[in-house]
Amino acid sequence: PQNRQKGVQELDQVRVATTRKGNVLMLRETYPRRKRFYLETHISVPRNARVEIGGSGDLYIQGVTGAIDAKLSHGTMVLRLPEKGRYGIDAGSKFGSVTSDFAGKERRRPWVVGHEFSGAANAGAQKLRLRAGYGDVIILKIRQPEYPAAVRPKS
């Protein structure tokens, strides 16, 4: 009971605030420093939304076809993107690695710390600017099975 009451008091200090500026929705999470919190937030956006994210912790993005600009001070960033899309990728990690299922050019920094990856930015390509201070950036393809026309599932 004592720990439960203390836990409830600490959770009461967690705040999630949203503000809207034009067509931009901003989400800000605040919680007491020096406390151990694992805050999991799920956000649904239209598929073609432009997404800008800054903060720390793990980040998972799936199926978004708009521009993505994400910067984490620490944590793992995982993007799952449609296999047949075109992407202009500009990704980097100061203390970690960048892994991509998509074609591109990678560059490691001297001293084996840090990693950068860039993919061709064709006209009309979805722009991805991804930065991690301490952590990894992982870009995966969402693979769709090929069905013969006769057995193609209805959507």
Short mmCIF file of N, CA and C in Angstrom, two decimals:
data_model
loop_
_atom_site.label_atom_id
_atom_site.label_comp_id
_atom_site.label_asym_id
_atom_site.label_seq_id
_atom_site.Cartn_x
_atom_site.Cartn_y
_atom_site.Cartn_z
N PRO A 1 0.80 -1.22 0.00
CA PRO A 1 0.00 0.00 0.00
C PRO A 1 0.84 1.28 0.00
N GLN A 2 1.96 1.28 0.72
CA GLN A 2 2.80 2.49 0.75
C GLN A 2 3.40 2.74 -0.63
N ASN A 3 3.93 1.69 -1.23
CA ASN A 3 4.54 1.84 -2.56
C ASN A 3 3.50 2.22 -3.60
N ARG A 4 2.31 1.69 -3.46
CA ARG A 4 1.24 1.99 -4.41
C ARG A 4 0.88 3.47 -4.35
N GLN A 5 0.75 4.01 -3.14
CA GLN A 5 0.40 5.42 -2.99
C GLN A 5 1.53 6.30 -3.54
N LYS A 6 2.77 5.93 -3.26
CA LYS A 6 3.91 6.68 -3.77
C LYS A 6 3.93 6.63 -5.30
N GLY A 7 3.65 5.46 -5.87
CA GLY A 7 3.61 5.31 -7.32
C GLY A 7 2.52 6.16 -7.94
N VAL A 8 1.36 6.20 -7.32
CA VAL A 8 0.25 7.03 -7.83
C VAL A 8 0.64 8.51 -7.80
N GLN A 9 1.31 8.95 -6.74
CA GLN A 9 1.75 10.34 -6.63
C GLN A 9 2.75 10.68 -7.73
N GLU A 10 3.67 9.76 -8.03
CA GLU A 10 4.65 10.00 -9.09
C GLU A 10 3.97 10.03 -10.46
N LEU A 11 3.01 9.14 -10.68
CA LEU A 11 2.30 9.13 -11.96
C LEU A 11 1.47 10.40 -12.15
N ASP A 12 0.99 10.99 -11.07
CA ASP A 12 0.24 12.24 -11.16
C ASP A 12 1.11 13.38 -11.68
N GLN A 13 2.42 13.23 -11.60
CA GLN A 13 3.33 14.26 -12.08
C GLN A 13 3.62 14.15 -13.58
N VAL A 14 3.22 13.04 -14.18
CA VAL A 14 3.43 12.85 -15.62
C VAL A 14 2.38 13.67 -16.37
N ARG A 15 2.81 14.44 -17.36
CA ARG A 15 1.91 15.28 -18.14
C ARG A 15 2.12 15.02 -19.63
N VAL A 16 1.02 14.93 -20.34
CA VAL A 16 1.05 14.84 -21.80
C VAL A 16 0.21 15.99 -22.32
N ALA A 17 0.85 16.90 -23.06
CA ALA A 17 0.15 18.08 -23.55
C ALA A 17 0.22 18.11 -25.08
N THR A 18 -0.88 18.51 -25.69
CA THR A 18 -0.91 18.66 -27.15
C THR A 18 -1.24 20.10 -27.48
N THR A 19 -0.59 20.60 -28.53
CA THR A 19 -0.91 21.92 -29.07
C THR A 19 -0.98 21.79 -30.57
N ARG A 20 -1.79 22.65 -31.16
CA ARG A 20 -1.93 22.62 -32.61
C ARG A 20 -1.58 23.98 -33.17
N LYS A 21 -0.71 23.99 -34.17
CA LYS A 21 -0.32 25.21 -34.87
C LYS A 21 -0.57 24.97 -36.35
N GLY A 22 -1.66 25.49 -36.87
CA GLY A 22 -2.02 25.24 -38.26
C GLY A 22 -2.33 23.77 -38.43
N ASN A 23 -1.61 23.14 -39.34
CA ASN A 23 -1.84 21.70 -39.54
C ASN A 23 -0.78 20.86 -38.83
N VAL A 24 -0.12 21.45 -37.84
CA VAL A 24 0.91 20.74 -37.08
C VAL A 24 0.37 20.43 -35.68
N LEU A 25 0.42 19.17 -35.29
CA LEU A 25 0.04 18.76 -33.95
C LEU A 25 1.31 18.45 -33.18
N MET A 26 1.50 19.14 -32.07
CA MET A 26 2.69 18.93 -31.26
C MET A 26 2.30 18.23 -29.97
N LEU A 27 3.07 17.21 -29.61
CA LEU A 27 2.83 16.43 -28.40
C LEU A 27 4.05 16.57 -27.52
N ARG A 28 3.83 16.92 -26.27
CA ARG A 28 4.96 17.06 -25.33
C ARG A 28 4.65 16.26 -24.07
N GLU A 29 5.60 15.41 -23.70
CA GLU A 29 5.47 14.61 -22.49
C GLU A 29 6.48 15.12 -21.47
N THR A 30 6.03 15.34 -20.25
CA THR A 30 6.94 15.76 -19.19
C THR A 30 6.73 14.85 -17.99
N TYR A 31 7.81 14.57 -17.31
CA TYR A 31 7.77 13.74 -16.12
C TYR A 31 8.95 14.10 -15.24
N PRO A 32 8.90 13.78 -13.97
CA PRO A 32 9.96 14.19 -13.04
C PRO A 32 11.32 13.60 -13.42
N ARG A 33 12.31 14.41 -13.35
CA ARG A 33 13.67 13.91 -13.59
C ARG A 33 14.11 13.06 -12.40
N ARG A 34 15.09 12.26 -12.63
CA ARG A 34 15.65 11.36 -11.62
C ARG A 34 14.68 10.28 -11.16
N LYS A 35 13.62 10.10 -11.89
CA LYS A 35 12.68 9.02 -11.60
C LYS A 35 12.72 8.06 -12.77
N ARG A 36 12.51 6.81 -12.51
CA ARG A 36 12.51 5.82 -13.58
C ARG A 36 11.10 5.65 -14.11
N PHE A 37 10.91 6.12 -15.34
CA PHE A 37 9.61 5.99 -15.99
C PHE A 37 9.79 5.29 -17.31
N TYR A 38 8.87 4.44 -17.62
CA TYR A 38 8.79 3.86 -18.95
C TYR A 38 7.45 4.32 -19.49
N LEU A 39 7.49 5.32 -20.34
CA LEU A 39 6.28 5.91 -20.88
C LEU A 39 6.11 5.43 -22.31
N GLU A 40 5.01 4.76 -22.58
CA GLU A 40 4.75 4.24 -23.93
C GLU A 40 3.57 5.01 -24.50
N THR A 41 3.80 5.65 -25.63
CA THR A 41 2.77 6.46 -26.26
C THR A 41 2.51 5.93 -27.66
N HIS A 42 1.25 5.72 -28.00
CA HIS A 42 0.86 5.27 -29.33
C HIS A 42 0.11 6.41 -30.00
N ILE A 43 0.55 6.78 -31.19
CA ILE A 43 -0.08 7.86 -31.93
C ILE A 43 -0.43 7.35 -33.32
N SER A 44 -1.65 7.59 -33.74
CA SER A 44 -2.07 7.24 -35.09
C SER A 44 -2.18 8.53 -35.90
N VAL A 45 -1.58 8.53 -37.07
CA VAL A 45 -1.64 9.69 -37.96
C VAL A 45 -2.08 9.22 -39.34
N PRO A 46 -2.61 10.12 -40.15
CA PRO A 46 -2.90 9.73 -41.53
C PRO A 46 -1.62 9.23 -42.20
N ARG A 47 -1.73 8.27 -43.07
CA ARG A 47 -0.59 7.65 -43.72
C ARG A 47 0.35 8.66 -44.39
N ASN A 48 -0.23 9.72 -44.98
CA ASN A 48 0.60 10.68 -45.71
C ASN A 48 0.98 11.90 -44.86
N ALA A 49 0.85 11.81 -43.55
CA ALA A 49 1.18 12.93 -42.66
C ALA A 49 2.69 13.17 -42.64
N ARG A 50 3.06 14.42 -42.45
CA ARG A 50 4.46 14.78 -42.24
C ARG A 50 4.70 14.65 -40.74
N VAL A 51 5.74 13.92 -40.34
CA VAL A 51 5.98 13.62 -38.93
C VAL A 51 7.32 14.22 -38.51
N GLU A 52 7.30 15.01 -37.42
CA GLU A 52 8.52 15.54 -36.82
C GLU A 52 8.53 15.10 -35.36
N ILE A 53 9.61 14.45 -34.95
CA ILE A 53 9.69 13.92 -33.59
C ILE A 53 11.05 14.26 -33.00
N GLY A 54 11.04 14.68 -31.75
CA GLY A 54 12.28 14.94 -31.03
C GLY A 54 12.12 14.43 -29.61
N GLY A 55 13.18 13.94 -29.02
CA GLY A 55 13.09 13.46 -27.64
C GLY A 55 14.07 12.36 -27.38
N SER A 56 13.67 11.45 -26.49
CA SER A 56 14.53 10.32 -26.16
C SER A 56 13.64 9.10 -25.94
N GLY A 57 14.24 7.94 -25.99
CA GLY A 57 13.50 6.70 -25.84
C GLY A 57 13.36 6.00 -27.18
N ASP A 58 12.71 4.86 -27.17
CA ASP A 58 12.55 4.09 -28.39
C ASP A 58 11.42 4.66 -29.23
N LEU A 59 11.60 4.60 -30.55
CA LEU A 59 10.62 5.15 -31.48
C LEU A 59 10.34 4.12 -32.56
N TYR A 60 9.06 3.84 -32.81
CA TYR A 60 8.65 2.90 -33.85
C TYR A 60 7.66 3.61 -34.76
N ILE A 61 7.95 3.62 -36.05
CA ILE A 61 7.06 4.23 -37.04
C ILE A 61 6.78 3.19 -38.11
N GLN A 62 5.50 3.03 -38.45
CA GLN A 62 5.14 2.01 -39.45
C GLN A 62 4.17 2.57 -40.47
N GLY A 63 4.49 2.37 -41.75
CA GLY A 63 3.58 2.64 -42.85
C GLY A 63 3.33 4.10 -43.17
N VAL A 64 4.05 5.04 -42.59
CA VAL A 64 3.87 6.46 -42.88
C VAL A 64 4.52 6.76 -44.23
N THR A 65 3.79 7.45 -45.11
CA THR A 65 4.33 7.75 -46.44
C THR A 65 4.69 9.22 -46.60
N GLY A 66 4.48 10.04 -45.57
CA GLY A 66 4.87 11.45 -45.61
C GLY A 66 6.31 11.60 -45.14
N ALA A 67 6.82 12.84 -45.22
CA ALA A 67 8.19 13.12 -44.78
C ALA A 67 8.32 12.85 -43.28
N ILE A 68 9.47 12.32 -42.89
CA ILE A 68 9.73 12.02 -41.48
C ILE A 68 11.03 12.69 -41.07
N ASP A 69 10.97 13.49 -39.99
CA ASP A 69 12.15 14.14 -39.43
C ASP A 69 12.17 13.76 -37.96
N ALA A 70 13.09 12.87 -37.57
CA ALA A 70 13.12 12.37 -36.20
C ALA A 70 14.52 12.51 -35.62
N LYS A 71 14.57 12.99 -34.38
CA LYS A 71 15.85 13.16 -33.70
C LYS A 71 15.69 12.70 -32.25
N LEU A 72 16.48 11.68 -31.88
CA LEU A 72 16.46 11.15 -30.52
C LEU A 72 17.81 11.39 -29.87
N SER A 73 17.81 11.82 -28.61
CA SER A 73 19.09 11.97 -27.90
C SER A 73 19.63 10.59 -27.55
N HIS A 74 18.74 9.66 -27.18
CA HIS A 74 19.15 8.27 -26.97
C HIS A 74 17.94 7.38 -27.18
N GLY A 75 18.21 6.17 -27.63
CA GLY A 75 17.13 5.22 -27.89
C GLY A 75 17.26 4.64 -29.29
N THR A 76 16.46 3.63 -29.54
CA THR A 76 16.46 2.94 -30.83
C THR A 76 15.31 3.48 -31.68
N MET A 77 15.58 3.72 -32.95
CA MET A 77 14.58 4.20 -33.89
C MET A 77 14.35 3.12 -34.93
N VAL A 78 13.10 2.65 -35.07
CA VAL A 78 12.78 1.61 -36.05
C VAL A 78 11.68 2.14 -36.97
N LEU A 79 11.95 2.12 -38.26
CA LEU A 79 10.95 2.50 -39.26
C LEU A 79 10.62 1.30 -40.11
N ARG A 80 9.34 1.04 -40.31
CA ARG A 80 8.88 -0.02 -41.21
C ARG A 80 8.11 0.67 -42.32
N LEU A 81 8.69 0.61 -43.53
CA LEU A 81 8.14 1.36 -44.66
C LEU A 81 7.77 0.44 -45.81
N PRO A 82 6.75 0.83 -46.61
CA PRO A 82 6.36 0.01 -47.75
C PRO A 82 7.54 -0.29 -48.67
N GLU A 83 7.65 -1.52 -49.08
CA GLU A 83 8.78 -2.01 -49.88
C GLU A 83 8.91 -1.27 -51.21
N LYS A 84 7.78 -0.93 -51.83
CA LYS A 84 7.83 -0.36 -53.17
C LYS A 84 7.92 1.16 -53.18
N GLY A 85 8.07 1.79 -52.01
CA GLY A 85 8.19 3.24 -51.95
C GLY A 85 9.56 3.72 -52.41
N ARG A 86 9.64 5.04 -52.68
CA ARG A 86 10.92 5.67 -53.03
C ARG A 86 11.29 6.59 -51.87
N TYR A 87 12.54 6.49 -51.42
CA TYR A 87 12.93 7.20 -50.22
C TYR A 87 14.24 7.95 -50.41
N GLY A 88 14.28 9.17 -49.93
CA GLY A 88 15.50 9.96 -49.83
C GLY A 88 15.93 9.87 -48.37
N ILE A 89 16.88 9.01 -48.09
CA ILE A 89 17.25 8.71 -46.70
C ILE A 89 18.51 9.48 -46.31
N ASP A 90 18.43 10.17 -45.17
CA ASP A 90 19.56 10.84 -44.57
C ASP A 90 19.54 10.45 -43.10
N ALA A 91 20.31 9.42 -42.73
CA ALA A 91 20.25 8.88 -41.37
C ALA A 91 21.64 8.86 -40.75
N GLY A 92 21.69 9.06 -39.44
CA GLY A 92 22.97 9.01 -38.76
C GLY A 92 22.82 8.74 -37.28
N SER A 93 23.86 8.17 -36.70
CA SER A 93 23.92 7.93 -35.27
C SER A 93 25.33 8.27 -34.80
N LYS A 94 25.43 9.06 -33.72
CA LYS A 94 26.75 9.42 -33.20
C LYS A 94 27.40 8.25 -32.48
N PHE A 95 26.62 7.52 -31.69
CA PHE A 95 27.12 6.37 -30.95
C PHE A 95 26.17 5.20 -31.18
N GLY A 96 26.25 4.61 -32.35
CA GLY A 96 25.39 3.51 -32.71
C GLY A 96 25.54 3.20 -34.19
N SER A 97 24.59 2.45 -34.73
CA SER A 97 24.68 2.08 -36.14
C SER A 97 23.38 2.40 -36.86
N VAL A 98 23.48 2.43 -38.18
CA VAL A 98 22.32 2.62 -39.04
C VAL A 98 22.24 1.40 -39.94
N THR A 99 21.08 0.75 -39.95
CA THR A 99 20.86 -0.44 -40.76
C THR A 99 19.65 -0.18 -41.64
N SER A 100 19.77 -0.49 -42.94
CA SER A 100 18.65 -0.24 -43.85
C SER A 100 18.48 -1.40 -44.81
N ASP A 101 17.21 -1.78 -45.03
CA ASP A 101 16.88 -2.76 -46.07
C ASP A 101 16.91 -2.13 -47.45
N PHE A 102 16.90 -0.80 -47.51
CA PHE A 102 16.88 -0.09 -48.78
C PHE A 102 18.30 0.22 -49.24
N ALA A 103 18.46 0.38 -50.54
CA ALA A 103 19.79 0.65 -51.11
C ALA A 103 20.26 2.04 -50.70
N GLY A 104 21.55 2.17 -50.52
CA GLY A 104 22.12 3.46 -50.17
C GLY A 104 23.61 3.34 -49.90
N LYS A 105 24.17 4.43 -49.47
CA LYS A 105 25.60 4.50 -49.23
C LYS A 105 25.82 4.73 -47.74
N GLU A 106 26.70 3.92 -47.15
CA GLU A 106 26.97 4.09 -45.73
C GLU A 106 28.38 4.60 -45.50
N ARG A 107 28.54 5.29 -44.38
CA ARG A 107 29.84 5.83 -44.02
C ARG A 107 30.03 5.68 -42.52
N ARG A 108 31.10 5.02 -42.16
CA ARG A 108 31.45 4.90 -40.74
C ARG A 108 32.45 6.01 -40.40
N ARG A 109 32.35 6.44 -39.19
CA ARG A 109 33.30 7.46 -38.74
C ARG A 109 34.57 6.77 -38.26
N PRO A 110 35.66 7.53 -38.19
CA PRO A 110 36.88 6.94 -37.65
C PRO A 110 36.64 6.49 -36.21
N TRP A 111 37.45 5.78 -35.61
CA TRP A 111 37.37 5.29 -34.23
C TRP A 111 36.17 4.37 -34.02
N VAL A 112 35.56 3.87 -35.05
CA VAL A 112 34.48 2.88 -35.01
C VAL A 112 33.26 3.37 -34.20
N VAL A 113 33.12 4.64 -34.02
CA VAL A 113 31.98 5.19 -33.31
C VAL A 113 31.17 6.04 -34.28
N GLY A 114 29.91 5.78 -34.37
CA GLY A 114 29.05 6.56 -35.25
C GLY A 114 28.94 5.95 -36.62
N HIS A 115 27.82 6.25 -37.27
CA HIS A 115 27.53 5.64 -38.55
C HIS A 115 26.56 6.54 -39.29
N GLU A 116 26.74 6.68 -40.59
CA GLU A 116 25.83 7.48 -41.41
C GLU A 116 25.39 6.65 -42.61
N PHE A 117 24.19 6.96 -43.09
CA PHE A 117 23.63 6.24 -44.23
C PHE A 117 22.83 7.23 -45.05
N SER A 118 22.98 7.16 -46.37
CA SER A 118 22.17 8.02 -47.23
C SER A 118 21.71 7.21 -48.44
N GLY A 119 20.47 7.45 -48.81
CA GLY A 119 19.88 6.80 -49.98
C GLY A 119 19.56 7.86 -51.01
N ALA A 120 19.52 7.46 -52.27
CA ALA A 120 19.28 8.38 -53.36
C ALA A 120 17.98 9.14 -53.16
N ALA A 121 18.04 10.46 -53.34
CA ALA A 121 16.85 11.30 -53.19
C ALA A 121 16.30 11.63 -54.57
N ASN A 122 15.53 10.71 -55.13
CA ASN A 122 14.92 10.94 -56.44
C ASN A 122 13.78 11.95 -56.32
N ALA A 123 13.40 12.52 -57.45
CA ALA A 123 12.27 13.43 -57.45
C ALA A 123 11.02 12.68 -56.98
N GLY A 124 10.28 13.28 -56.10
CA GLY A 124 9.07 12.65 -55.59
C GLY A 124 9.31 11.63 -54.50
N ALA A 125 10.54 11.47 -54.05
CA ALA A 125 10.85 10.49 -53.00
C ALA A 125 10.42 11.02 -51.64
N GLN A 126 10.04 10.11 -50.77
CA GLN A 126 9.69 10.45 -49.39
C GLN A 126 10.98 10.80 -48.66
N LYS A 127 11.02 11.97 -48.03
CA LYS A 127 12.24 12.41 -47.36
C LYS A 127 12.26 11.90 -45.92
N LEU A 128 13.37 11.25 -45.57
CA LEU A 128 13.57 10.72 -44.22
C LEU A 128 14.85 11.33 -43.66
N ARG A 129 14.74 12.11 -42.61
CA ARG A 129 15.90 12.66 -41.91
C ARG A 129 15.86 12.08 -40.50
N LEU A 130 16.80 11.19 -40.20
CA LEU A 130 16.77 10.42 -38.96
C LEU A 130 18.08 10.58 -38.22
N ARG A 131 18.02 11.00 -36.96
CA ARG A 131 19.23 11.20 -36.16
C ARG A 131 19.07 10.57 -34.79
N ALA A 132 20.09 9.85 -34.36
CA ALA A 132 20.14 9.29 -33.01
C ALA A 132 21.47 9.70 -32.40
N GLY A 133 21.42 10.23 -31.19
CA GLY A 133 22.66 10.57 -30.49
C GLY A 133 23.34 9.30 -30.01
N TYR A 134 22.67 8.58 -29.13
CA TYR A 134 23.18 7.33 -28.59
C TYR A 134 22.13 6.27 -28.85
N GLY A 135 22.33 5.46 -29.88
CA GLY A 135 21.36 4.43 -30.22
C GLY A 135 21.43 4.09 -31.70
N ASP A 136 20.58 3.17 -32.10
CA ASP A 136 20.59 2.68 -33.47
C ASP A 136 19.39 3.19 -34.26
N VAL A 137 19.57 3.26 -35.58
CA VAL A 137 18.50 3.58 -36.51
C VAL A 137 18.33 2.36 -37.41
N ILE A 138 17.12 1.83 -37.48
CA ILE A 138 16.85 0.63 -38.26
C ILE A 138 15.70 0.93 -39.22
N ILE A 139 15.93 0.74 -40.52
CA ILE A 139 14.92 1.01 -41.54
C ILE A 139 14.61 -0.30 -42.24
N LEU A 140 13.38 -0.78 -42.08
CA LEU A 140 12.98 -2.08 -42.60
C LEU A 140 11.93 -1.95 -43.69
N LYS A 141 11.94 -2.89 -44.62
CA LYS A 141 10.91 -2.96 -45.65
C LYS A 141 9.71 -3.75 -45.13
N ILE A 142 8.51 -3.26 -45.41
CA ILE A 142 7.31 -4.05 -45.17
C ILE A 142 7.10 -4.82 -46.45
N ARG A 143 7.35 -6.09 -46.40
CA ARG A 143 7.25 -6.92 -47.60
C ARG A 143 5.81 -7.41 -47.78
N GLN A 144 5.30 -7.27 -48.98
CA GLN A 144 3.96 -7.73 -49.32
C GLN A 144 4.10 -8.94 -50.23
N PRO A 145 3.44 -10.05 -49.93
CA PRO A 145 3.54 -11.22 -50.80
C PRO A 145 2.89 -10.94 -52.15
N GLU A 146 3.45 -11.51 -53.19
CA GLU A 146 2.89 -11.40 -54.54
C GLU A 146 1.90 -12.54 -54.73
N TYR A 147 0.68 -12.19 -55.08
CA TYR A 147 -0.35 -13.19 -55.32
C TYR A 147 -0.67 -13.24 -56.81
N PRO A 148 -0.93 -14.42 -57.34
CA PRO A 148 -1.45 -14.47 -58.70
C PRO A 148 -2.81 -13.77 -58.73
N ALA A 149 -3.16 -13.16 -59.84
CA ALA A 149 -4.41 -12.39 -59.95
C ALA A 149 -5.62 -13.21 -59.53
N ALA A 150 -5.63 -14.52 -59.80
CA ALA A 150 -6.80 -15.36 -59.51
C ALA A 150 -7.03 -15.55 -58.00
N VAL A 151 -5.95 -15.45 -57.18
CA VAL A 151 -6.11 -15.69 -55.75
C VAL A 151 -5.81 -14.44 -54.92
N ARG A 152 -5.72 -13.28 -55.55
CA ARG A 152 -5.40 -12.04 -54.84
C ARG A 152 -6.49 -11.72 -53.82
N PRO A 153 -6.11 -11.47 -52.55
CA PRO A 153 -7.13 -11.17 -51.54
C PRO A 153 -7.79 -9.82 -51.81
N LYS A 154 -9.06 -9.71 -51.42
CA LYS A 154 -9.79 -8.46 -51.60
C LYS A 154 -9.42 -7.52 -50.48
N SER A 155 -9.22 -6.21 -50.83
CA SER A 155 -8.87 -5.25 -49.80
C SER A 155 -10.05 -4.45 -49.35
#
